[in-house]
Coordinates of C-alpha atoms in Angstrom, one line a residue:
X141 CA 43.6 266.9 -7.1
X142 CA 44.2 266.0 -3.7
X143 CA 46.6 269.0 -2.5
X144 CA 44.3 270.8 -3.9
X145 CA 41.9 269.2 -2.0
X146 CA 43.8 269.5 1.2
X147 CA 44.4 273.0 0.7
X148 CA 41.4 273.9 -0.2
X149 CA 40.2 272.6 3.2
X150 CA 43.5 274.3 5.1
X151 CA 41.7 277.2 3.5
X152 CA 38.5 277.2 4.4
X153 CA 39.4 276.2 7.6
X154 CA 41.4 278.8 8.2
X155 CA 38.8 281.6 7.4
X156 CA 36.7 279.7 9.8
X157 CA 38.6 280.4 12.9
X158 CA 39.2 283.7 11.7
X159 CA 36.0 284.6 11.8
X160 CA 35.5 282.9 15.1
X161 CA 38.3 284.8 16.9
X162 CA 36.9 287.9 15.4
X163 CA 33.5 286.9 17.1
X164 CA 35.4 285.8 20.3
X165 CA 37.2 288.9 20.4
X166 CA 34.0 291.0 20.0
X167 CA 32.3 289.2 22.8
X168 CA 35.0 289.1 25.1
X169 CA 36.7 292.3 24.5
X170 CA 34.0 294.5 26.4
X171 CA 33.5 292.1 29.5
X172 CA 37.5 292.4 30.0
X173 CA 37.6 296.1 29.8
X174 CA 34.2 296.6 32.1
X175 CA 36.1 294.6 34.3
X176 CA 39.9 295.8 34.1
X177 CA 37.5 299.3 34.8
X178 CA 36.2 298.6 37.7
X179 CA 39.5 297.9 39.1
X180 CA 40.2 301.2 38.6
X181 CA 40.2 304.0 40.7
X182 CA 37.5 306.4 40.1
X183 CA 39.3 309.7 39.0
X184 CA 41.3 307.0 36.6
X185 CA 38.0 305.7 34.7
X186 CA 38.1 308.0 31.9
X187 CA 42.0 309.3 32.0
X188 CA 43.1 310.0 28.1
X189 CA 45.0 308.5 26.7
X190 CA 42.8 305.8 27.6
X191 CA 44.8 302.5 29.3
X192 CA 43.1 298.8 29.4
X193 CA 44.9 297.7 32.2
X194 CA 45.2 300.2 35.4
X195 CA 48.5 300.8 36.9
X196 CA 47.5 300.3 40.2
X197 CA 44.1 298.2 40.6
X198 CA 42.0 299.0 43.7
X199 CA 39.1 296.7 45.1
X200 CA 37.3 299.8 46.3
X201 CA 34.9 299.8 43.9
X202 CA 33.8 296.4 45.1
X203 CA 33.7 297.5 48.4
X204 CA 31.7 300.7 47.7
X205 CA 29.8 298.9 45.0
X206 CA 28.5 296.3 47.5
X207 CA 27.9 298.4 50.7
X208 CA 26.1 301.1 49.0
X209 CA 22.6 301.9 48.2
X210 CA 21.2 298.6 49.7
X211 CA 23.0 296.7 46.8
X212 CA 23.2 293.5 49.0
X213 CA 19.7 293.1 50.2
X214 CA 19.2 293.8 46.1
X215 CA 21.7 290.8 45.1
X216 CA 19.5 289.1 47.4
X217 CA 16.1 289.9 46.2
X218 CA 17.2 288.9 42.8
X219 CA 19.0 285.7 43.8
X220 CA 15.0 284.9 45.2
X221 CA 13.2 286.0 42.2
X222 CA 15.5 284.1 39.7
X223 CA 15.8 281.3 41.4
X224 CA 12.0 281.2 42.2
X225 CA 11.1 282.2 38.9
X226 CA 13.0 279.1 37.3
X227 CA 11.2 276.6 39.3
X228 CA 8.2 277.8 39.0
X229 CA 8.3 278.6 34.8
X230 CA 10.8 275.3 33.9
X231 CA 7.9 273.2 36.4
X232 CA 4.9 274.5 34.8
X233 CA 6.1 274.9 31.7
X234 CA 7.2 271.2 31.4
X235 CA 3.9 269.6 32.5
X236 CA 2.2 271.8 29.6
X237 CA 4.8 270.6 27.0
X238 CA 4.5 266.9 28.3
X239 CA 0.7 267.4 28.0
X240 CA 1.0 268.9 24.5
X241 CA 3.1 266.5 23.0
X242 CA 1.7 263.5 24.6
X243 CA -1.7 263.4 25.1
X244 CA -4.4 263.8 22.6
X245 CA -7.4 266.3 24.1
X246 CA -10.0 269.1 22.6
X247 CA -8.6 271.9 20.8
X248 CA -5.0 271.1 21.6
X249 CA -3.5 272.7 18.4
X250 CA -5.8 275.7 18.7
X251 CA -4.8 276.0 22.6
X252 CA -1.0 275.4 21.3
X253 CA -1.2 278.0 18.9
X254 CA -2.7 280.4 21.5
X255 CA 0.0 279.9 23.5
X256 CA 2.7 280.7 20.6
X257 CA 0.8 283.8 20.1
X258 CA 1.8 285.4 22.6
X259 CA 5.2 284.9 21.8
X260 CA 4.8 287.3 19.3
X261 CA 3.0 290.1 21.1
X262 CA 6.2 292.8 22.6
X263 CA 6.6 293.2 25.9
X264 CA 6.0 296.8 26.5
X265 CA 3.0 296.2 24.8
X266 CA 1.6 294.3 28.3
X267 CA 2.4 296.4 30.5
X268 CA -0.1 298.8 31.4
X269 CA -2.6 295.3 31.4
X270 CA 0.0 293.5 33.9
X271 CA 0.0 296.1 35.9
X272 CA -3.7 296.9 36.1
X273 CA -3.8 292.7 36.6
X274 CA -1.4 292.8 39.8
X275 CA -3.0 295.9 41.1
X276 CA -6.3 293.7 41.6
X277 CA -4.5 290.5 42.4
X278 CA -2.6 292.9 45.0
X279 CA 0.6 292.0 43.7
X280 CA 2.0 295.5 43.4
X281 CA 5.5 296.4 45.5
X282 CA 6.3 292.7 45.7
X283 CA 8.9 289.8 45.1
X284 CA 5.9 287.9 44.3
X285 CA 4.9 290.2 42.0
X286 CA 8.0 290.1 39.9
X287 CA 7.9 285.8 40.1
X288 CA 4.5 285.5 39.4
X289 CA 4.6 287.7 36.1
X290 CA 7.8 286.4 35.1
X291 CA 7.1 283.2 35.5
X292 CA 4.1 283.8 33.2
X293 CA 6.3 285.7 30.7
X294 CA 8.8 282.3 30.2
X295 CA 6.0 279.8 29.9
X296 CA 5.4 280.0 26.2
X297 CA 9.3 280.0 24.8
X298 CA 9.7 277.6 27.2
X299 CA 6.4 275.0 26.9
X300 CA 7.7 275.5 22.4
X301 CA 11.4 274.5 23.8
X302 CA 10.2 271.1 25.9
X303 CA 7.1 270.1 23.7
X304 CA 9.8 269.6 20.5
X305 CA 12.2 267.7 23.1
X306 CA 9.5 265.7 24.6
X307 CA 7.9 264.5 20.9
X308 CA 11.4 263.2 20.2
X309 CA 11.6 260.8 22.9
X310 CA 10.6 257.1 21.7
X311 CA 6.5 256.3 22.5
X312 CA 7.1 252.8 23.2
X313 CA 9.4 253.9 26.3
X314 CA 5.7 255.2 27.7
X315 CA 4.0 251.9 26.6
X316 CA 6.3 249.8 28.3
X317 CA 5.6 251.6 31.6
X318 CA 1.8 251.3 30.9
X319 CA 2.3 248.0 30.6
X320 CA 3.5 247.9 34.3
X321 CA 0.5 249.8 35.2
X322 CA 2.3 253.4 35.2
X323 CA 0.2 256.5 35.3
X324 CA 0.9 259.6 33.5
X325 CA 2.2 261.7 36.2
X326 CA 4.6 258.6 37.0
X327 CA 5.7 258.5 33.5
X328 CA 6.5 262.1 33.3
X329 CA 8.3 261.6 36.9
X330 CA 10.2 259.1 36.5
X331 CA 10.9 259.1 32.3
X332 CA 10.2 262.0 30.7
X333 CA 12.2 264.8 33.0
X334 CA 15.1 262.2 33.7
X335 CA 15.8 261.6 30.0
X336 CA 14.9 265.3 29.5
X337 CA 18.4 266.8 31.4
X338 CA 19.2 268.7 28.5
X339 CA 16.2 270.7 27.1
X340 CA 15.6 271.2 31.0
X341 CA 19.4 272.2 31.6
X342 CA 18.7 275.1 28.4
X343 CA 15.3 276.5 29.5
X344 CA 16.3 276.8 33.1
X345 CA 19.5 279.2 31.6
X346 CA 17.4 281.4 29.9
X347 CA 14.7 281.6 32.4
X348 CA 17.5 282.7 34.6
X349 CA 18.9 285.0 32.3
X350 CA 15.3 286.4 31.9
X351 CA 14.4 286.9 35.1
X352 CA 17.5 287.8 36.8
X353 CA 18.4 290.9 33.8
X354 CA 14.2 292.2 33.7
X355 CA 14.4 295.6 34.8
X356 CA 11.3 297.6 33.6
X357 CA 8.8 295.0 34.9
X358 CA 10.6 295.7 38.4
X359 CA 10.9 299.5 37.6
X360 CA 7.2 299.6 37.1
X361 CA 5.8 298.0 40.3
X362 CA 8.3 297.9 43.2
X363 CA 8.5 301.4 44.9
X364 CA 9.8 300.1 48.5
X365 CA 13.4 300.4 48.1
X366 CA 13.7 296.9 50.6
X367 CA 11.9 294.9 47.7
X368 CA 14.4 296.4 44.9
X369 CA 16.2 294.2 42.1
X370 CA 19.5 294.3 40.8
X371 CA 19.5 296.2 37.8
X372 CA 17.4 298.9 39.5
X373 CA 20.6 299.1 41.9
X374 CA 23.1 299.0 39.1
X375 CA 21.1 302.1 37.5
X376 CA 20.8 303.7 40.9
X377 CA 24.7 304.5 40.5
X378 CA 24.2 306.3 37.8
X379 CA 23.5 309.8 38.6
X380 CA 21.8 312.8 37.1
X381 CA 25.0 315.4 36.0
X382 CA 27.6 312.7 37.0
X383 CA 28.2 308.7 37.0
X384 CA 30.3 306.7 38.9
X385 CA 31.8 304.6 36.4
X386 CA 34.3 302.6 38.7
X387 CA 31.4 301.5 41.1
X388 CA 28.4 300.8 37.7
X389 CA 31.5 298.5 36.2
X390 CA 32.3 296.4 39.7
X391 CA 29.0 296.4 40.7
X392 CA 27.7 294.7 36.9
X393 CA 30.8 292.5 37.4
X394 CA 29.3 291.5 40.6
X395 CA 25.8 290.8 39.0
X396 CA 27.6 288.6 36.3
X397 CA 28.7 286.2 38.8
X398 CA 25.7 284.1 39.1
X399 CA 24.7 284.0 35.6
X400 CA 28.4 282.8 35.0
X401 CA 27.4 280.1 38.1
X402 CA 24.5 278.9 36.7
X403 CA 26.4 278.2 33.3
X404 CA 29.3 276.3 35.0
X405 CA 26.5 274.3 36.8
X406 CA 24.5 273.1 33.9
X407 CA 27.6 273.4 31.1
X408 CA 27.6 269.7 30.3
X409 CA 23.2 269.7 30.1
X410 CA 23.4 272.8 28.2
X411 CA 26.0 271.6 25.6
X412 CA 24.1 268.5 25.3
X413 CA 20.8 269.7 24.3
X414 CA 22.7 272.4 21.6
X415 CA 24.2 269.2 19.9
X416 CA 21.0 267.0 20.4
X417 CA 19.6 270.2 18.3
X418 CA 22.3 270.7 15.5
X419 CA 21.8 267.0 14.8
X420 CA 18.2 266.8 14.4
X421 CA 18.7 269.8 12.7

């Protein structure tokens, strides 16, 4: 019984990593080819037979990539917008939550449940209204255009993400700071966001990911090419009759970079809060 027991468990976990290099490989296969691409030279990008690697690997599609087209002042822009955009959203967003899960006021489910709904209203759906919104706020061919509505559009996923984090945290931690005459904003301040790392750590990732990726909202409402994003540079080298596969591969590499940062820098958060999950789970 127990051999079989033990091979039973060899077994199964051996069909687990399968299937977890198979999913590995399937993530990671196309980032290393976009990336052994855009080391490529152009005329080389789609030679047949086909080869992963390049014989000779060039930086010029980095250089090309980066001085062309503006893409730099673009990097730029959306360095400002995502990293705007996650103060703003992850800030508002966790004073809502806090208020939601903590304090008791009129219509707070039915104001809750508002909130959710739009969740589950699509995005194209909005954007004729956001546009005819930021045409009267005179928000149109801006950077605060794009933070203002995206900051908007990460609220609810994000005040759902905190409000569940927040109703876990012990009450009596609160009422032992009320004891020593703290206010609410104190409490929030000094206890709520420090022992809230995690879920903060996981909805300023996505927020970034959101923002810094958007590319029809941009599309739609920037038309001076000074106040352009990243992905409308990306798709700028793609052409009519022709693309310039070398330079869309280096300069998508180049956009990755930061996302990759931001990971790095809140890894140990991020991993936190996905285990703090799986267990209350």
């Amino acid at each position: 019984m127990v051999v079989g027991s033990v091979a039973r468990a060899r077994t199964v976990l051996g069909a687990r990593l399968l299937v977890l290099t198979l999913g590995l490989a399937i993530v990671i296969v196309p980032f290393v080819y976009m990336l052994a691409t855009s080391f490529k030279p152009n005329s080389l990008v789609l030679e047949i037979p086909p080869k992963f690697f390049p014989d000779q690997p060039t930086t010029k599609n980095y250089v090309d990539a980066w001085t062309s087209n503006q893409f730099s002042r673009y990097f730029l822009n959306s360095v400002i917008v995502a990293l705007a955009t996650t103060f703003a959203a992850v800030f508002l967003s966790s004073m809502m939550a806090y208020a939601f899960a903590r304090f008791r006021f009129p219509a707070r489910k039915l104001l809750f449940g508002l909130l959710m709904l739009g969740l589950m209203v699509p995005t194209m759906m909005l954007l004729i209204p956001q546009f005819l919104l930021a045409k009267q706020l005179g928000l149109l061919d801006s950077l605060l255009g794009l933070i203002v509505f995206y900051t908007g559009g990460n609220l609810a996923l994000n005040t759902f993400l905190l409000r569940s984090f927040f109703q876990d945290i012990p009450p009596e931690l609160e009422e032992a700071m009320v004891v020593d005459g703290a206010g609410p904003w104190s409490r929030y301040r000094k206890l709520i966001l420090p022992l809230s790392r995690p879920a903060l750590a996981t909805v300023s990732i996505f927020t970034f990911l959101a923002s810094w990726d958007e590319f029809v909202w941009a599309l739609t409402i920037i038309n001076d090419p000074n106040r352009r994003t990243l992905p409308i540079a990306i798709a700028l080298f793609q052409g009519e009759h022709s693309t310039s596969w070398g330079l869309v591969f280096a300069a998508s590499a180049i956009a990755v970079v930061p996302v990759i940062l931001i990971f790095v820098t809140f890894q140990r958060q991020f991993v936190s809060g996905l285990a703090t999950g799986a267990l209350k789970a």
